Short mmCIF file of C-alpha atoms in Angstrom, two decimals:
data_model
loop_
_atom_site.label_atom_id
_atom_site.label_comp_id
_atom_site.label_asym_id
_atom_site.label_seq_id
_atom_site.Cartn_x
_atom_site.Cartn_y
_atom_site.Cartn_z
CA MET A 3 229.08 48.96 41.71
CA GLU A 4 232.03 47.06 40.71
CA PRO A 5 235.55 49.09 40.45
CA ASN A 6 236.30 49.01 37.00
CA LEU A 7 239.91 48.37 36.77
CA GLU A 8 240.65 48.49 32.90
CA LEU A 9 239.09 51.97 32.48
CA SER A 10 240.91 53.55 35.40
CA GLY A 11 243.90 54.34 33.85
CA MET A 12 242.14 56.20 31.00
CA TYR A 13 241.19 58.60 33.71
CA GLU A 14 243.41 61.53 34.68
CA HIS A 15 243.32 63.63 38.06
CA HIS A 16 242.16 67.27 38.12
CA LYS A 17 245.52 69.59 38.28
CA ARG A 18 243.82 71.39 41.06
CA PHE A 19 240.66 69.88 42.81
CA TYR A 20 242.18 66.61 43.53
CA PHE A 21 243.24 66.84 47.19
CA SER A 22 244.95 64.13 48.89
CA ASP A 23 242.97 64.57 51.93
CA GLY A 24 239.73 64.62 49.81
CA ASN A 25 237.02 62.34 50.88
CA VAL A 26 235.24 61.64 47.89
CA ILE A 27 236.42 61.38 44.35
CA PHE A 28 233.78 62.14 41.72
CA LEU A 29 234.46 61.55 37.87
CA VAL A 30 233.23 63.96 35.31
CA GLY A 31 233.59 63.15 32.04
CA SER A 32 237.30 61.51 32.07
CA THR A 33 238.46 63.68 35.12
CA LEU A 34 238.96 62.56 38.53
CA TYR A 35 238.10 65.08 41.33
CA LYS A 36 238.79 64.27 44.33
CA VAL A 37 237.23 66.74 46.98
CA HIS A 38 235.39 67.16 50.44
CA ARG A 39 232.04 65.58 51.14
CA TYR A 40 231.23 68.05 53.18
CA PHE A 41 230.68 70.91 51.07
CA PHE A 42 228.00 68.56 48.82
CA GLU A 43 226.25 67.01 51.74
CA TYR A 44 225.52 70.24 53.92
CA HIS A 45 224.82 72.71 50.65
CA SER A 46 222.65 70.23 48.34
CA ALA A 47 219.70 68.33 49.35
CA PHE A 48 220.46 65.78 46.56
CA PHE A 49 224.07 65.14 47.86
CA ASN A 50 222.68 64.89 51.12
CA ALA A 51 220.19 62.47 50.40
CA MET A 52 222.91 59.86 48.14
CA PHE A 53 225.38 60.05 51.10
CA SER A 54 222.55 58.89 53.64
CA LEU A 55 221.89 55.84 51.55
CA PRO A 56 222.97 52.98 53.56
CA ILE A 57 226.15 51.17 52.45
CA PRO A 58 225.13 47.56 51.25
CA SER A 59 226.58 44.92 53.30
CA THR A 60 225.90 41.64 51.50
CA SER A 61 228.50 38.78 51.13
CA ASN A 62 229.05 39.95 47.28
CA THR A 63 229.91 43.18 48.28
CA MET A 64 232.02 42.87 51.36
CA HIS A 65 235.23 43.19 49.40
CA LEU A 66 234.64 45.81 46.71
CA THR A 67 235.28 49.37 47.02
CA GLN A 68 232.75 52.00 48.60
CA GLU A 69 231.85 54.12 45.43
CA GLY A 70 233.48 57.24 45.76
CA GLN A 71 236.45 56.36 48.10
CA SER A 72 239.10 55.24 45.42
CA ASP A 73 239.87 55.85 41.58
CA ASP A 74 238.79 52.71 40.44
CA ASN A 75 235.30 53.30 41.71
CA PRO A 76 234.50 56.89 41.61
CA ILE A 77 231.02 58.63 41.86
CA VAL A 78 229.87 59.07 37.94
CA LEU A 79 228.46 62.57 37.62
CA LYS A 80 226.59 62.60 34.10
CA ASP A 81 224.96 64.84 32.12
CA VAL A 82 227.84 67.89 33.23
CA ASN A 83 230.73 68.70 32.07
CA CYS A 84 234.36 70.16 33.63
CA PHE A 85 233.48 73.86 32.88
CA ASP A 86 230.41 73.56 34.68
CA PHE A 87 231.41 71.82 37.84
CA ASP A 88 234.84 73.35 38.23
CA SER A 89 232.73 76.86 38.19
CA LEU A 90 230.96 74.87 41.40
CA LEU A 91 234.15 73.98 43.03
CA GLY A 92 235.58 77.15 42.64
CA GLN A 93 232.98 78.99 44.68
CA PHE A 94 233.83 76.12 47.54
CA TYR A 95 237.68 76.74 47.10
CA PRO A 96 238.61 80.47 46.37
CA SER A 97 241.81 80.78 45.06
CA ASP A 98 241.35 84.33 47.47
CA PHE A 99 238.98 85.81 49.32
CA VAL A 100 239.07 89.23 47.71
CA THR A 101 237.93 88.19 43.96
CA ASN A 102 235.52 86.06 42.97
CA GLU A 103 236.61 83.69 40.41
CA ALA A 104 233.36 83.37 38.69
CA LYS A 105 233.80 86.68 36.48
CA THR A 106 231.82 86.44 33.50
CA VAL A 107 227.87 86.06 32.95
CA GLU A 108 228.62 82.69 31.29
CA ASP A 109 230.34 81.48 34.58
CA TRP A 110 227.47 82.50 36.46
CA LYS A 111 225.22 80.62 34.28
CA ALA A 112 227.19 77.88 34.63
CA ILE A 113 226.70 78.22 38.55
CA PHE A 114 223.19 78.61 38.39
CA ALA A 115 222.74 75.62 35.84
CA ILE A 116 224.36 73.29 38.42
CA ALA A 117 223.16 74.32 41.45
CA SER A 118 219.71 74.00 40.05
CA LYS A 119 220.22 70.68 38.83
CA TRP A 120 221.69 69.48 42.20
CA ASP A 121 219.86 71.65 44.56
CA PHE A 122 222.22 74.05 46.08
CA LEU A 123 219.84 76.45 47.38
CA SER A 124 222.41 79.41 48.68
CA LEU A 125 224.63 79.25 45.96
CA LYS A 126 221.49 79.03 43.27
CA GLY A 127 220.37 82.23 44.84
CA LEU A 128 223.70 83.90 44.49
CA ALA A 129 223.81 83.03 40.97
CA GLN A 130 220.67 84.41 40.31
CA GLU A 131 221.14 87.73 42.12
CA LYS A 132 224.71 88.12 40.47
CA LEU A 133 222.99 87.74 36.94
CA SER A 134 220.06 89.46 37.74
CA TYR A 135 222.07 92.68 37.60
CA ASN A 136 224.10 91.53 34.38
CA LEU A 137 221.52 90.10 31.86
CA PRO A 138 219.42 92.24 29.67
CA VAL A 139 215.55 91.97 30.12
CA ILE A 140 215.53 89.76 26.88
CA ASP A 141 218.48 87.27 28.11
CA ALA A 142 216.77 86.97 31.32
CA ILE A 143 213.89 85.91 29.72
CA VAL A 144 215.13 83.57 27.80
CA MET A 145 217.19 82.01 30.46
CA ALA A 146 214.14 82.15 32.79
CA ARG A 147 212.73 79.90 29.95
CA ARG A 148 215.25 77.21 30.55
CA TYR A 149 214.43 76.78 34.31
CA PRO A 150 210.37 76.47 34.30
CA GLY A 151 209.21 77.52 38.01
CA GLU A 152 212.56 78.76 39.13
CA LEU A 153 212.63 82.23 37.28
CA ASP A 154 208.62 83.19 37.28
CA ASP A 155 209.42 86.54 38.64
CA TRP A 156 212.14 87.43 35.83
CA LEU A 157 209.37 86.14 33.44
CA GLU A 158 206.84 88.61 34.48
CA THR A 159 208.71 91.48 35.21
CA GLY A 160 210.28 91.22 32.15
CA PHE A 161 207.30 90.68 29.79
CA THR A 162 205.70 93.47 31.74
CA TYR A 163 208.40 95.91 31.11
CA LEU A 164 208.90 94.72 27.44
CA CYS A 165 204.65 95.46 27.05
CA GLN A 166 204.97 98.96 28.29
CA ARG A 167 208.36 100.16 26.81
CA SER A 168 208.05 102.75 24.13
CA GLU A 169 210.52 101.38 21.54
CA ARG A 170 209.21 98.40 19.45
CA LEU A 171 211.04 95.05 19.87
CA THR A 172 214.36 94.71 17.32
CA VAL A 173 214.57 91.82 15.03
CA THR A 174 217.29 90.29 17.17
CA GLU A 175 215.14 90.56 20.32
CA GLY A 176 211.87 89.18 18.08
CA ARG A 177 214.38 86.32 17.13
CA GLN A 178 215.19 85.60 20.34
CA LEU A 179 211.80 85.79 22.02
CA GLY A 180 210.01 83.81 18.93
CA LEU A 181 206.83 84.58 17.20
CA ASP A 182 204.48 84.38 19.41
CA GLU A 183 205.92 86.23 22.15
CA SER A 184 206.75 89.27 20.02
CA ILE A 185 203.44 89.23 18.69
CA ILE A 186 201.47 89.45 21.54
CA ILE A 187 204.24 92.27 23.25
CA ASN A 188 203.81 94.15 19.82
CA ASN A 189 199.84 93.99 19.94
CA ALA A 190 200.36 95.50 23.65
CA GLN A 191 202.52 97.89 22.90
CA HIS A 192 200.48 99.38 20.31
CA ASP A 193 197.38 99.35 22.35
CA ILE A 194 199.30 101.33 25.26
CA HIS A 195 201.58 103.77 23.43
CA VAL A 196 199.34 104.34 20.00
CA ARG A 197 195.58 103.78 21.28
CA GLY A 198 196.41 105.02 24.66
CA TYR A 199 194.35 102.30 26.17
CA TRP A 200 194.18 98.49 26.94
CA SER A 201 192.53 96.62 24.71
CA GLY A 202 192.84 92.93 26.90
CA SER A 203 194.71 91.25 24.13
CA LEU A 204 196.43 89.47 26.44
CA VAL A 205 193.60 88.05 28.14
CA GLU A 206 191.64 87.18 24.92
CA ILE A 207 194.16 85.11 23.36
CA GLU A 208 196.12 81.80 24.28
CA LEU A 209 198.92 82.75 25.47
CA PRO A 210 202.62 80.45 25.56
CA ASP A 211 203.40 78.75 28.10
CA SER A 212 206.23 80.52 28.71
CA PHE A 213 204.39 83.54 28.91
CA PRO A 214 203.03 84.61 32.09
CA LYS A 215 199.42 84.43 32.97
CA GLN A 216 198.84 87.83 34.51
CA LEU A 217 201.31 90.85 34.11
CA SER A 218 202.85 92.24 37.33
CA ARG A 219 200.73 95.13 37.06
CA SER A 220 197.40 96.29 36.46
CA PRO A 221 196.75 97.44 32.84
CA SER A 222 195.03 100.32 34.65
CA ASP A 223 198.08 101.24 36.59
CA PRO A 224 199.89 104.04 35.61
CA TYR A 225 203.41 102.30 35.16
CA PHE A 226 201.75 101.09 31.71
CA THR A 227 200.33 104.31 30.53
CA LYS A 228 203.21 106.62 31.72
CA LYS A 229 205.44 107.73 28.72
CA SER A 230 208.72 106.64 30.04
CA LYS A 231 211.94 108.34 28.94
CA LYS A 232 213.07 107.54 25.33
CA ARG A 233 216.28 105.09 25.69
CA SER A 234 218.69 104.31 22.66
CA LEU A 235 217.72 100.92 21.62
CA SER A 236 221.78 100.78 20.49
CA ALA A 237 223.10 101.76 24.25
CA VAL A 238 226.37 99.99 25.52
CA GLU A 239 224.79 99.22 28.93
CA PRO A 240 220.77 97.81 28.29
CA LEU A 241 218.57 97.78 30.99
CA THR A 242 219.11 94.60 32.92
CA ILE A 243 216.08 92.74 34.76
CA ALA A 244 217.42 93.69 38.32
CA ASP A 245 216.66 97.76 37.00
CA VAL A 246 213.47 96.97 35.81
CA MET A 247 212.48 94.75 39.09
CA GLU A 248 213.85 97.82 40.73
CA GLY A 249 212.42 100.72 38.83
CA ARG A 250 215.65 101.94 37.33
CA GLU A 251 214.42 103.03 33.84
CA ASP A 252 217.45 105.10 33.49
CA HIS A 253 220.04 102.28 34.28
CA GLU A 254 221.39 104.06 37.61
CA CYS A 255 222.58 100.20 39.01
CA SER A 256 225.38 100.96 41.17
CA VAL A 257 228.68 99.91 39.69
CA ALA A 258 229.65 97.72 42.85
CA LYS A 259 226.93 94.77 41.79
CA ARG A 260 228.09 94.94 38.35
CA VAL A 261 232.18 95.58 37.85
CA CYS A 262 232.61 91.94 39.01
CA ILE A 263 230.89 90.65 36.47
CA ARG A 264 231.88 90.91 32.47
CA HIS A 265 230.31 89.20 29.39
CA GLY A 266 232.43 86.41 27.85
CA SER A 267 232.86 85.27 24.61
CA GLY A 268 229.87 82.57 23.02
#
């Protein structure tokens, strides 16, 4: 790629993540980042493959600056914004080692999104763990549907829990889930808690693609038919997906796993 000298003057250095000793330059929007290639090459299969590509050595490219080695010819990162990229770099370059810079659910969602996009597997796993202890069941289902094949355990556990939950879906929950899923869940709840038996409604109808074809427990399992403790739908702290996966119906999640994240606005 030829350097674009006319546009280079329009770019600005990131105030924090432009290091004098960095060895790769990325462009996100109109912001230049000069960071250390090691983190990307070691932790990301995507960037490892990128940096492994042979460098062209034809006569036409002999005098060109290698992509990513100058402000005039940075590696352009498309379909990502500065907030997400800053969230990623904050994990590589923490301000201190006591407090993680990602303090909100939105921060960890951004980290999960970019880690999923570029195959930062261990970082994606960390983000998933953090989010699991802070996302209510409905929110976890909504997020899992954005990443087919990556958070299937959230879908399976979340829908199973909603089917056996004694409380009906609220209007807000129904809007988040969508019409098809809401009807399926309400039918299952009616069978389990009103009729007292399983009618097979999840098997006999065509399920939406986002709905798991098999729930995490059998309809004959006591998990479906037992009467769970009544919980207020207006509870300040709703059950998270981790609470359900680990069998805590009374939200006895350890404080240590929750205090580091708070819900941001928006």
